[in-house]
Coordinates of C-alpha atoms in Angstrom, one line a residue:
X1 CA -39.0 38.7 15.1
X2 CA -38.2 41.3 12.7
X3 CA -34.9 43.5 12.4
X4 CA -36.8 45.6 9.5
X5 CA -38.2 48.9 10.0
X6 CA -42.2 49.2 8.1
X7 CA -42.6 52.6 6.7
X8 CA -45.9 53.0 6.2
X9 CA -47.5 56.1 8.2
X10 CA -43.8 57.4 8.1
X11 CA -42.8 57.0 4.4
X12 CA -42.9 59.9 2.9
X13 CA -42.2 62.3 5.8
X14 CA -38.9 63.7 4.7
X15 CA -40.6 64.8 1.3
X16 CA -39.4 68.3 1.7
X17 CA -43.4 69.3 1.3
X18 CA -44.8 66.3 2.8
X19 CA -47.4 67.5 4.3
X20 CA -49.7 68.6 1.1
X21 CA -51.9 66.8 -0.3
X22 CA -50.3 66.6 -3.8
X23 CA -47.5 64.5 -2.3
X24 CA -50.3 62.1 -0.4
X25 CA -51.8 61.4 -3.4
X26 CA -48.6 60.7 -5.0
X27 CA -48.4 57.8 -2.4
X28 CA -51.7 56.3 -2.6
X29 CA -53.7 58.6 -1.3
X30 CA -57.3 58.8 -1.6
X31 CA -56.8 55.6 -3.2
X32 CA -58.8 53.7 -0.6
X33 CA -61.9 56.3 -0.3
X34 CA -62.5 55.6 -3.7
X35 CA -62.6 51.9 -2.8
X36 CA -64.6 52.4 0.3
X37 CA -66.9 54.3 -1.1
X38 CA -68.0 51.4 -3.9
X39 CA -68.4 49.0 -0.2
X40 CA -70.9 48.0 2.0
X41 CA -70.4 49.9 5.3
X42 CA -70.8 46.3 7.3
X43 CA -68.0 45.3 4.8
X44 CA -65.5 48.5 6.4
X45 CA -66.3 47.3 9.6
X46 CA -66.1 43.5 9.4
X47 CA -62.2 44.5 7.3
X48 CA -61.1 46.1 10.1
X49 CA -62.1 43.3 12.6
X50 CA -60.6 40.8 10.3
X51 CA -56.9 42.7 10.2
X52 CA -56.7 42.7 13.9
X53 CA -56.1 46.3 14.4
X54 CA -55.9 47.2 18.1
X55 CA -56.6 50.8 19.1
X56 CA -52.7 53.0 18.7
X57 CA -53.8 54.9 22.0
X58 CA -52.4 52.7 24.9
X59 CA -55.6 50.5 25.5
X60 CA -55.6 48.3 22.6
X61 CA -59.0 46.7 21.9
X62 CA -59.7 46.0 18.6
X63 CA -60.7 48.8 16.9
X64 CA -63.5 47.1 14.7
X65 CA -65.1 45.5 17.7
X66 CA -65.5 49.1 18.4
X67 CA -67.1 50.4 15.7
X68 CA -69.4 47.3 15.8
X69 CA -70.7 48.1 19.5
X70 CA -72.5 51.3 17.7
X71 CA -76.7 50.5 17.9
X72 CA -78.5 50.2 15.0
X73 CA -79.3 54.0 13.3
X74 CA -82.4 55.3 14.4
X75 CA -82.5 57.7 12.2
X76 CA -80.1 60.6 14.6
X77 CA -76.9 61.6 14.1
X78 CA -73.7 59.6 15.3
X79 CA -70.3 60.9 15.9
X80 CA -66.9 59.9 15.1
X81 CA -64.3 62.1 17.4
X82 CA -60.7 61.6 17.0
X83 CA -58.7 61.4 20.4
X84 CA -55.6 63.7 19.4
X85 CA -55.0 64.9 22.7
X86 CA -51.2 63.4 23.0
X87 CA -50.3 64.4 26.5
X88 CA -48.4 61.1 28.0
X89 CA -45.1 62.1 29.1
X90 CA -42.5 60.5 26.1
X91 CA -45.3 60.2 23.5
X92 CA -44.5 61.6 20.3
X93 CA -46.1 59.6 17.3
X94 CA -49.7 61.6 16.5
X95 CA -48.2 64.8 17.1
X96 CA -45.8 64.2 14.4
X97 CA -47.8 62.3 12.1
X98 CA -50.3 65.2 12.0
X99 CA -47.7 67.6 11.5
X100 CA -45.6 65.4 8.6
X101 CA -48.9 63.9 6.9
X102 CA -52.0 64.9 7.8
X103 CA -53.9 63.6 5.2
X104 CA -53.4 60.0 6.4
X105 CA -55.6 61.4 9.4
X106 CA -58.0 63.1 7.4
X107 CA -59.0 60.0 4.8
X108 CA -59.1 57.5 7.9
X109 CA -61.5 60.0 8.9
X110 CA -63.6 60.2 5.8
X111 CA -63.6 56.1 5.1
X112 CA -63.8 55.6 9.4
X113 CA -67.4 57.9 9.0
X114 CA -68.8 56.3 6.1
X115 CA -68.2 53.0 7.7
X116 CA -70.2 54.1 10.7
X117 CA -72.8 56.1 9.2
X118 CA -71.3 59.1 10.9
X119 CA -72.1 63.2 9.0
X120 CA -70.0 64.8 11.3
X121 CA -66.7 64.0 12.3
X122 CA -64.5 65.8 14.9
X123 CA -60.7 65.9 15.7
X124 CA -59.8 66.8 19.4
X125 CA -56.7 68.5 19.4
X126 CA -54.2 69.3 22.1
X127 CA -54.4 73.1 22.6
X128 CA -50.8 74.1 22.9
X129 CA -49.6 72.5 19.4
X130 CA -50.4 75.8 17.7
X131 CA -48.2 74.7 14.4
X132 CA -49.8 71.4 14.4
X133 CA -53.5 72.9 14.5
X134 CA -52.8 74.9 11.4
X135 CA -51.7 72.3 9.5
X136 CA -54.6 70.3 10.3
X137 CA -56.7 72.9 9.1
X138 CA -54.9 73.5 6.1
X139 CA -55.1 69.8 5.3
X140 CA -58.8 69.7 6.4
X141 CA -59.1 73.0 3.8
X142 CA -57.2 70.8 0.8
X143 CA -59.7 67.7 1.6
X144 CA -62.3 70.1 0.8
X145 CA -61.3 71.8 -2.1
X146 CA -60.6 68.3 -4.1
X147 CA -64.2 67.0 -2.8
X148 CA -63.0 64.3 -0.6
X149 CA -64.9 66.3 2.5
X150 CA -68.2 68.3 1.6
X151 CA -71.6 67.0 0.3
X152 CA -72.1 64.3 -2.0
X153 CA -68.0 63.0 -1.9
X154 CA -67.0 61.7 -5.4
X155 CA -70.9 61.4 -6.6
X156 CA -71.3 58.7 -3.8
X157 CA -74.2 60.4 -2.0
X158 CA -72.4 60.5 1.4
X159 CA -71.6 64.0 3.5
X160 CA -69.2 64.2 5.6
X161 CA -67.8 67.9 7.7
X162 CA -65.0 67.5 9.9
X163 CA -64.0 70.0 12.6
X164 CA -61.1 70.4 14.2
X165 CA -61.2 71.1 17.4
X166 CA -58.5 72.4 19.5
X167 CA -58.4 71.8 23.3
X168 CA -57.1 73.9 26.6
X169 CA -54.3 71.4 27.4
X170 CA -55.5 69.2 30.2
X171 CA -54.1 65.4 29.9
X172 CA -57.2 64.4 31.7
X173 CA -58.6 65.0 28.2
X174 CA -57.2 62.5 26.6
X175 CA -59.3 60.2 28.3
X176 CA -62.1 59.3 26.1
X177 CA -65.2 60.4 28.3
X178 CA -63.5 63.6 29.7
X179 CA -62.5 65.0 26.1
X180 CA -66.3 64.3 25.3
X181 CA -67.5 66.7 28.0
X182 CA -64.7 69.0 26.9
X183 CA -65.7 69.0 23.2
X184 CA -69.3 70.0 24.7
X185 CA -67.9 73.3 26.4
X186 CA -67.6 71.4 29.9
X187 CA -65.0 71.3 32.1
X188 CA -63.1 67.9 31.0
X189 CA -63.6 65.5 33.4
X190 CA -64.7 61.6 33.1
X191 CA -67.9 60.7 33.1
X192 CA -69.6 57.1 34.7
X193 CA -69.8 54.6 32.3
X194 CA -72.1 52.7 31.4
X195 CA -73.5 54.4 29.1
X196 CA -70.2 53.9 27.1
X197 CA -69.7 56.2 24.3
X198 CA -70.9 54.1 21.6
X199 CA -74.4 54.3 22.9
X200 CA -74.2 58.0 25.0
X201 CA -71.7 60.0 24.0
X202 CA -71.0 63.3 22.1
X203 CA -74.3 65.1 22.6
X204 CA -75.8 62.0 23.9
X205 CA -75.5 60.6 20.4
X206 CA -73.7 57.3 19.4
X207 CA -70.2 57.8 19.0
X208 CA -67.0 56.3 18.4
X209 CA -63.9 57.4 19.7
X210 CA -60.6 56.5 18.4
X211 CA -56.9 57.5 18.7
X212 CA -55.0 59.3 15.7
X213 CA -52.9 56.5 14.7
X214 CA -55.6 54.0 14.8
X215 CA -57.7 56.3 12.1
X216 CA -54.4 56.9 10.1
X217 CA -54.0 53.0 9.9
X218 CA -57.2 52.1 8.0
X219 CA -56.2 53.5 4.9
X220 CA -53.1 52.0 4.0
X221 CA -55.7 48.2 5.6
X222 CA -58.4 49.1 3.2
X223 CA -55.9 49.4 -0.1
X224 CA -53.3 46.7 0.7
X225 CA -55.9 44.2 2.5
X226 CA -56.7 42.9 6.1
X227 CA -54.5 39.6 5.5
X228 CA -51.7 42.6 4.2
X229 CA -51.8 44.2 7.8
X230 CA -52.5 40.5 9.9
X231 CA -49.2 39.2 8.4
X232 CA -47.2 41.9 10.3
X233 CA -46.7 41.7 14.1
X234 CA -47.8 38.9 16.4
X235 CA -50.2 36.5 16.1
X236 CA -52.8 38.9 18.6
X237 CA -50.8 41.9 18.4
X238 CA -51.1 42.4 14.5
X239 CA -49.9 45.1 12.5
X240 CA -47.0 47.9 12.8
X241 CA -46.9 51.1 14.6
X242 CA -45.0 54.3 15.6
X243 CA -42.3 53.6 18.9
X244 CA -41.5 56.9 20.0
X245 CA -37.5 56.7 21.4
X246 CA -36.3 59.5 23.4
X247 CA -33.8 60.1 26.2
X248 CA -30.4 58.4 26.2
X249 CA -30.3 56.7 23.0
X250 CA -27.9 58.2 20.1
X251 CA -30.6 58.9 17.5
X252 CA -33.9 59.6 19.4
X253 CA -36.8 59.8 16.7
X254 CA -40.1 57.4 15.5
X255 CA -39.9 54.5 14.8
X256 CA -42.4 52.3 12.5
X257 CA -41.7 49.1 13.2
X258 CA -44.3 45.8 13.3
X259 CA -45.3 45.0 17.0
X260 CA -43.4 42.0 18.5
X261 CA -40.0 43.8 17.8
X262 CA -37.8 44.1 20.8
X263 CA -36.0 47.3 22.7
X264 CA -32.5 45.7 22.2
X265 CA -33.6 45.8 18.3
X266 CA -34.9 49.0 17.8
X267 CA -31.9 50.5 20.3
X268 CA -29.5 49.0 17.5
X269 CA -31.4 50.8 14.7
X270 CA -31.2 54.0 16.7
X271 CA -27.5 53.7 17.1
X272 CA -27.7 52.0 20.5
X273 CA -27.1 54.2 24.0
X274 CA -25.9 58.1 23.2
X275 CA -23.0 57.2 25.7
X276 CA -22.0 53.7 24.9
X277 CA -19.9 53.6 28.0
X278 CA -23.1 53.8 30.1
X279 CA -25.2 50.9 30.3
X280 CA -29.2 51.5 30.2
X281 CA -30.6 51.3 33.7
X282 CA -34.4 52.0 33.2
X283 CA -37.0 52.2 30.2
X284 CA -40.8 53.1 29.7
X285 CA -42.6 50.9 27.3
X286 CA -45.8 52.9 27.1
X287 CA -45.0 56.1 28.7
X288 CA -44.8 57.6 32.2
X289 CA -47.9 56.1 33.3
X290 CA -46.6 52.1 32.5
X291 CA -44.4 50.1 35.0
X292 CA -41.2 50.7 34.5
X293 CA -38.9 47.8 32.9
X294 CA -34.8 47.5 33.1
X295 CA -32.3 46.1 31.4
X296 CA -33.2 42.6 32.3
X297 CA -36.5 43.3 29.6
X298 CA -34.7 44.2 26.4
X299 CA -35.9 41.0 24.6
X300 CA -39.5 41.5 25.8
X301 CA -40.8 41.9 22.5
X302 CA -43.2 44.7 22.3
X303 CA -46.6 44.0 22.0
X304 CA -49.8 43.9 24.1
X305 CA -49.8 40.3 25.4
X306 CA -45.9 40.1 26.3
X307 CA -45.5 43.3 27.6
X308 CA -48.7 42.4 30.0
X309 CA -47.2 39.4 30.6
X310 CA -43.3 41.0 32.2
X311 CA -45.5 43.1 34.4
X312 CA -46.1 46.5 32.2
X313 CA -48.5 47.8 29.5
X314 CA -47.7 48.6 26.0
X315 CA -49.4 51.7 26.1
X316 CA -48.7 54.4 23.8
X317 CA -45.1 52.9 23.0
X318 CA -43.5 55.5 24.2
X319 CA -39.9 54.6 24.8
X320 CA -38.4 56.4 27.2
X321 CA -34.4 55.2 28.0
X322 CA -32.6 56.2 30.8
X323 CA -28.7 55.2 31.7
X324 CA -27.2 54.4 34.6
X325 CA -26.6 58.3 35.5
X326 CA -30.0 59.0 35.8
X327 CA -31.6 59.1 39.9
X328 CA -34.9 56.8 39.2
X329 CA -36.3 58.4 42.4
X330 CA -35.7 62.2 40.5
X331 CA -37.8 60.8 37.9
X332 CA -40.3 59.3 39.3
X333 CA -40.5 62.0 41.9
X334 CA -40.5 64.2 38.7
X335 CA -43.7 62.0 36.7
X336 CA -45.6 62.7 40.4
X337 CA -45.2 66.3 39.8
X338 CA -47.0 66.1 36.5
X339 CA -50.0 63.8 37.6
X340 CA -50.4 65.8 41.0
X341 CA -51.0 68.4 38.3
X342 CA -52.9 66.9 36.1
X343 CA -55.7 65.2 38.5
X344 CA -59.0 66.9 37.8
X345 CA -59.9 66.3 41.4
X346 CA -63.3 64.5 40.8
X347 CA -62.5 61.6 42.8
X348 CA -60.9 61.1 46.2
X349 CA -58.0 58.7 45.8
X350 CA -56.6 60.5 42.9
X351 CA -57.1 64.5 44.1
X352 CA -55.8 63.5 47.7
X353 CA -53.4 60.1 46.7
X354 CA -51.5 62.1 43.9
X355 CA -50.8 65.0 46.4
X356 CA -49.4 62.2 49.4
X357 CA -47.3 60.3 46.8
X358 CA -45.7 64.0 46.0
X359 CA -44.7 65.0 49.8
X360 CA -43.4 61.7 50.6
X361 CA -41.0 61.4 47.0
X362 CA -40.2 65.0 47.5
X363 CA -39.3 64.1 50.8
X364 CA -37.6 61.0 50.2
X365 CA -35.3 62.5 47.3
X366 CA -34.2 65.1 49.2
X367 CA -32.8 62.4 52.3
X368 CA -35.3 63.2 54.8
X369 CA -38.1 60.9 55.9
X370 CA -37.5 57.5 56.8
X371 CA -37.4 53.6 55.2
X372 CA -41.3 53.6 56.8
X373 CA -42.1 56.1 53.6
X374 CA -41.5 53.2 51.1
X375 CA -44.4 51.1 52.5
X376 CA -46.3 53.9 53.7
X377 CA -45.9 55.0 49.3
X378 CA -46.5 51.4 48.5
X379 CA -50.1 51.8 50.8
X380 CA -51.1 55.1 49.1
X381 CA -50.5 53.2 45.5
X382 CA -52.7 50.5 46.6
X383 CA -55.7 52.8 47.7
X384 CA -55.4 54.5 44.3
X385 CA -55.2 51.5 42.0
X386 CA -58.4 50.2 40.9
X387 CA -60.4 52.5 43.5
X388 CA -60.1 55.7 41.0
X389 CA -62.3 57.2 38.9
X390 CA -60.3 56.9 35.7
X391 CA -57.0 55.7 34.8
X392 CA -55.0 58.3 35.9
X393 CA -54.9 57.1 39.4
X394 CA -53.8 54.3 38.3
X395 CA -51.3 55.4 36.1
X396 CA -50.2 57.5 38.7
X397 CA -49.0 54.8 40.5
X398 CA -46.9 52.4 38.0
X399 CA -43.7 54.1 38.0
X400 CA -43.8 54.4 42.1
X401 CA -44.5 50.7 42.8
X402 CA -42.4 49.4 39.8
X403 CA -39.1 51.9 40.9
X404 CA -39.6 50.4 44.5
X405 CA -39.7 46.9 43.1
X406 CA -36.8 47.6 40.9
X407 CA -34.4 50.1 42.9
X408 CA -35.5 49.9 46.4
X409 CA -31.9 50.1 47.5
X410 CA -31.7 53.5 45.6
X411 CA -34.1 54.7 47.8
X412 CA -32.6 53.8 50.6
X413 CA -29.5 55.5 49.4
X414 CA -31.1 58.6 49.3
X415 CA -31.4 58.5 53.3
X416 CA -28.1 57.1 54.6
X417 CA -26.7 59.8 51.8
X418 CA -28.9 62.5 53.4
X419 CA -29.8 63.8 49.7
X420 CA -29.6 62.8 46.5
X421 CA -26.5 60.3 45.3
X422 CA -26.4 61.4 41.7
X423 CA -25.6 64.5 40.1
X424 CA -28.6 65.4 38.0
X425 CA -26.2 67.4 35.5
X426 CA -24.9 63.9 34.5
X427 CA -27.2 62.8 32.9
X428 CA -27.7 66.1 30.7
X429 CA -26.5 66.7 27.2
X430 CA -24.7 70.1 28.3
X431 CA -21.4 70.6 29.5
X432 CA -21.1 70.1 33.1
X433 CA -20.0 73.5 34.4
X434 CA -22.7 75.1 31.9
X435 CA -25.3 73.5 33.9
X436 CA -26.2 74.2 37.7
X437 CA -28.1 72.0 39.9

């Protein structure tokens, strides 16, 4: 286990212009396009196998495998489309790493293509992050002007344009297949697989789709090494990455830390509960969409396996801490709202489950309905998960079955209260007469 902190993505981001690329290059950058670019492409792809790294954006497989699946070229084009469409409620680690260092993203980009045999690259943006967008294009703009985008980059004989693409703001588009269709002017929704991506996807062409973090990781791999990377983390979780902390913790923020580290440690680094008279009641590892864990979990340590294996999913590693004045059932009643929302409505469980889980919460929070709802909620869950078309159904359904697991007798409060228990202004940072209900 490690108490240390890795600054690697993160380094340099409180350079008061850290976002140029004068101050990446001061800190290696473009250091490792030059080496890549002197390597076999087979060579790229076997070094990111051999470090172990795991896709950044919640699923985890290994990122080289990936690459690999791509057929042979045929002599077409092939894509590589970067999935920054960070939309899980909690996450914050692309968002900000696009916005503090963009040229981490950009170079990943560059090296990720040549490795592929990719000409066109494509970054999928989250529509709403207006700031963040024209800093990617300035960065993209910089790349250009010092030849590390373009034709022929640094006399190597390799093209490479990358266009950044910003999106309408649907979460369903940050699943791979559904931002594909949105990138081709569809309406984002997720497409049957097989064909998987890497044989039929942008355009029908081979492509590979990866999240920001992932990209922004092969740099920093290529110039310090695959063993470099391997000797951080777990033995099958290898490497560091970004833990988002927000909610009731004193200094919420991102945290780079190697995988394997535990909540209890990183809570200490972030000066342990904002109230340190409340105890911590509830936590997401990965996000909204991951099974919630408790206090009994804060030496899980965080990776994919051990997470897995305490009944969650490491997912984006978004951690999300809630205290003991918090109403679990207000928050998960609250996570419904947003995937009710966000259900593209292509398939049935989903469009009509997510709506039925919403009534029966909303119902259940305000002390009506009956202890019947619980398992009747519990039935819905299992009629989603596993039976939808993508994984939003089943995300849908993690914080519902893991809060009834957890806190059934909160929910039972709520009905022999006739309402709500808690106070939500309790758990607020205002002042309580400042606030109404």
């Amino acid at each position: 286990m490690s108490t240390t902190l890795t600054p690697i993505l993160t380094k340099f981001w409180d350079d008061p212009q850290s976002w140029t690329l004068e101050t990446y290059e001061k800190n290696e950058g473009y250091q490792a396009l030059k080496k890549a670019l002197g390597m076999k492409p087979a060579d790229l792809v076997q070094m990111t196998k051999d470090s172990g790294l795991r896709g950044r954006g919640g699923a985890g497989f290994p990122t080289g495998m990936k690459w690999g699946f791509l057929p042979p070229p045929d002599g077409g084009p092939r894509y590589l489309v970067v999935n920054a469409d960070e939309s899980e409620p909690g996450t914050c680690k692309d968002i900000p790493l696009m916005m503090a260092a963009p040229q981490f993203l950009i170079e990943g980009c560059v090296i990720t293509s040549y490795a592929i045999g990719c000409n066109h690259a494509f970054i999928y943006l989250r529509g709403e992050v207006v700031h963040v967008y024209r800093r990617l294009l300035r960065a993209v703009e910089e790349a250009y002007a010092a030849g590390h985008l373009g034709k022929n980059i640094h006399g190597s004989g390799f093209d490479l344009d990358i266009t950044v693409h910003a999106g309408a703001g649907a979460y369903i588009c940050g699943e791979e297949t559904a931002l594909l269709d949105s990138l081709e002017g569809r309406r984002g929704q997720p497409r049957l697989k097989p064909p998987f991506p890497a044989v039929a996807g942008l355009y029908a062409r081979p492509t590979v789709v990866n999240n920001v973090e992932s990209i922004a990781s092969v740099p920093p791999i290529l110039l310090h090494g695959a063993d470099w990377f391997s000797g951080m983390g777990t033995e099958k979780s290898q490497g560091f990455g970004i833990f988002s902390l927000s909610g009731h913790v004193k200094r919420p923020g991102q945290y780079e830390a190697p995988l394997g580290i535990t909540l209890r440690e990183l809570l200490d680094m972030a000066g342990g509960m904002r109230d340190p008279n409340k105890k911590l009641k509830f936590w997401t590892p990965g996000g909204s969409s991951t099974p919630l864990f408790t206090d009994e979990h804060l030496d899980t340590p965080l990776d994919f396996e051990s997470v897995a294996a305490a009944g969650s999913m490491l997912g984006t590693r978004a951690l999300q801490i809630f205290d003991e004045t918090t109403c679990v059932v207000r928050a998960v009643d609250r996570w419904t709202d947003f995937y009710k929302h966000e259900s593209c409505g292509k398939c049935t469980p989903c469009r009509e489950g997510t709506w039925w889980l919403k009534q029966i919460l909303g119902r259940l929070e305000h002390g009506m309905g009956s202890e019947e709802d619980l398992e009747k909620l519990l039935d819905i869950c299992d009629n989603i998960l596993g039976r939808s078309f993508c994984a939003l159904g089943d995300g849908a359904t993690s914080p519902i079955t893991s809060s009834i697991q957890y806190f059934r007798e909160e929910y039972l409060a709520h009905l022999t209260h006739g309402g709500c228990p808690f106070d939500p202004r309790d758990s607020t940072l205002f002042a309580k007469d400042a606030v109404s209900a």
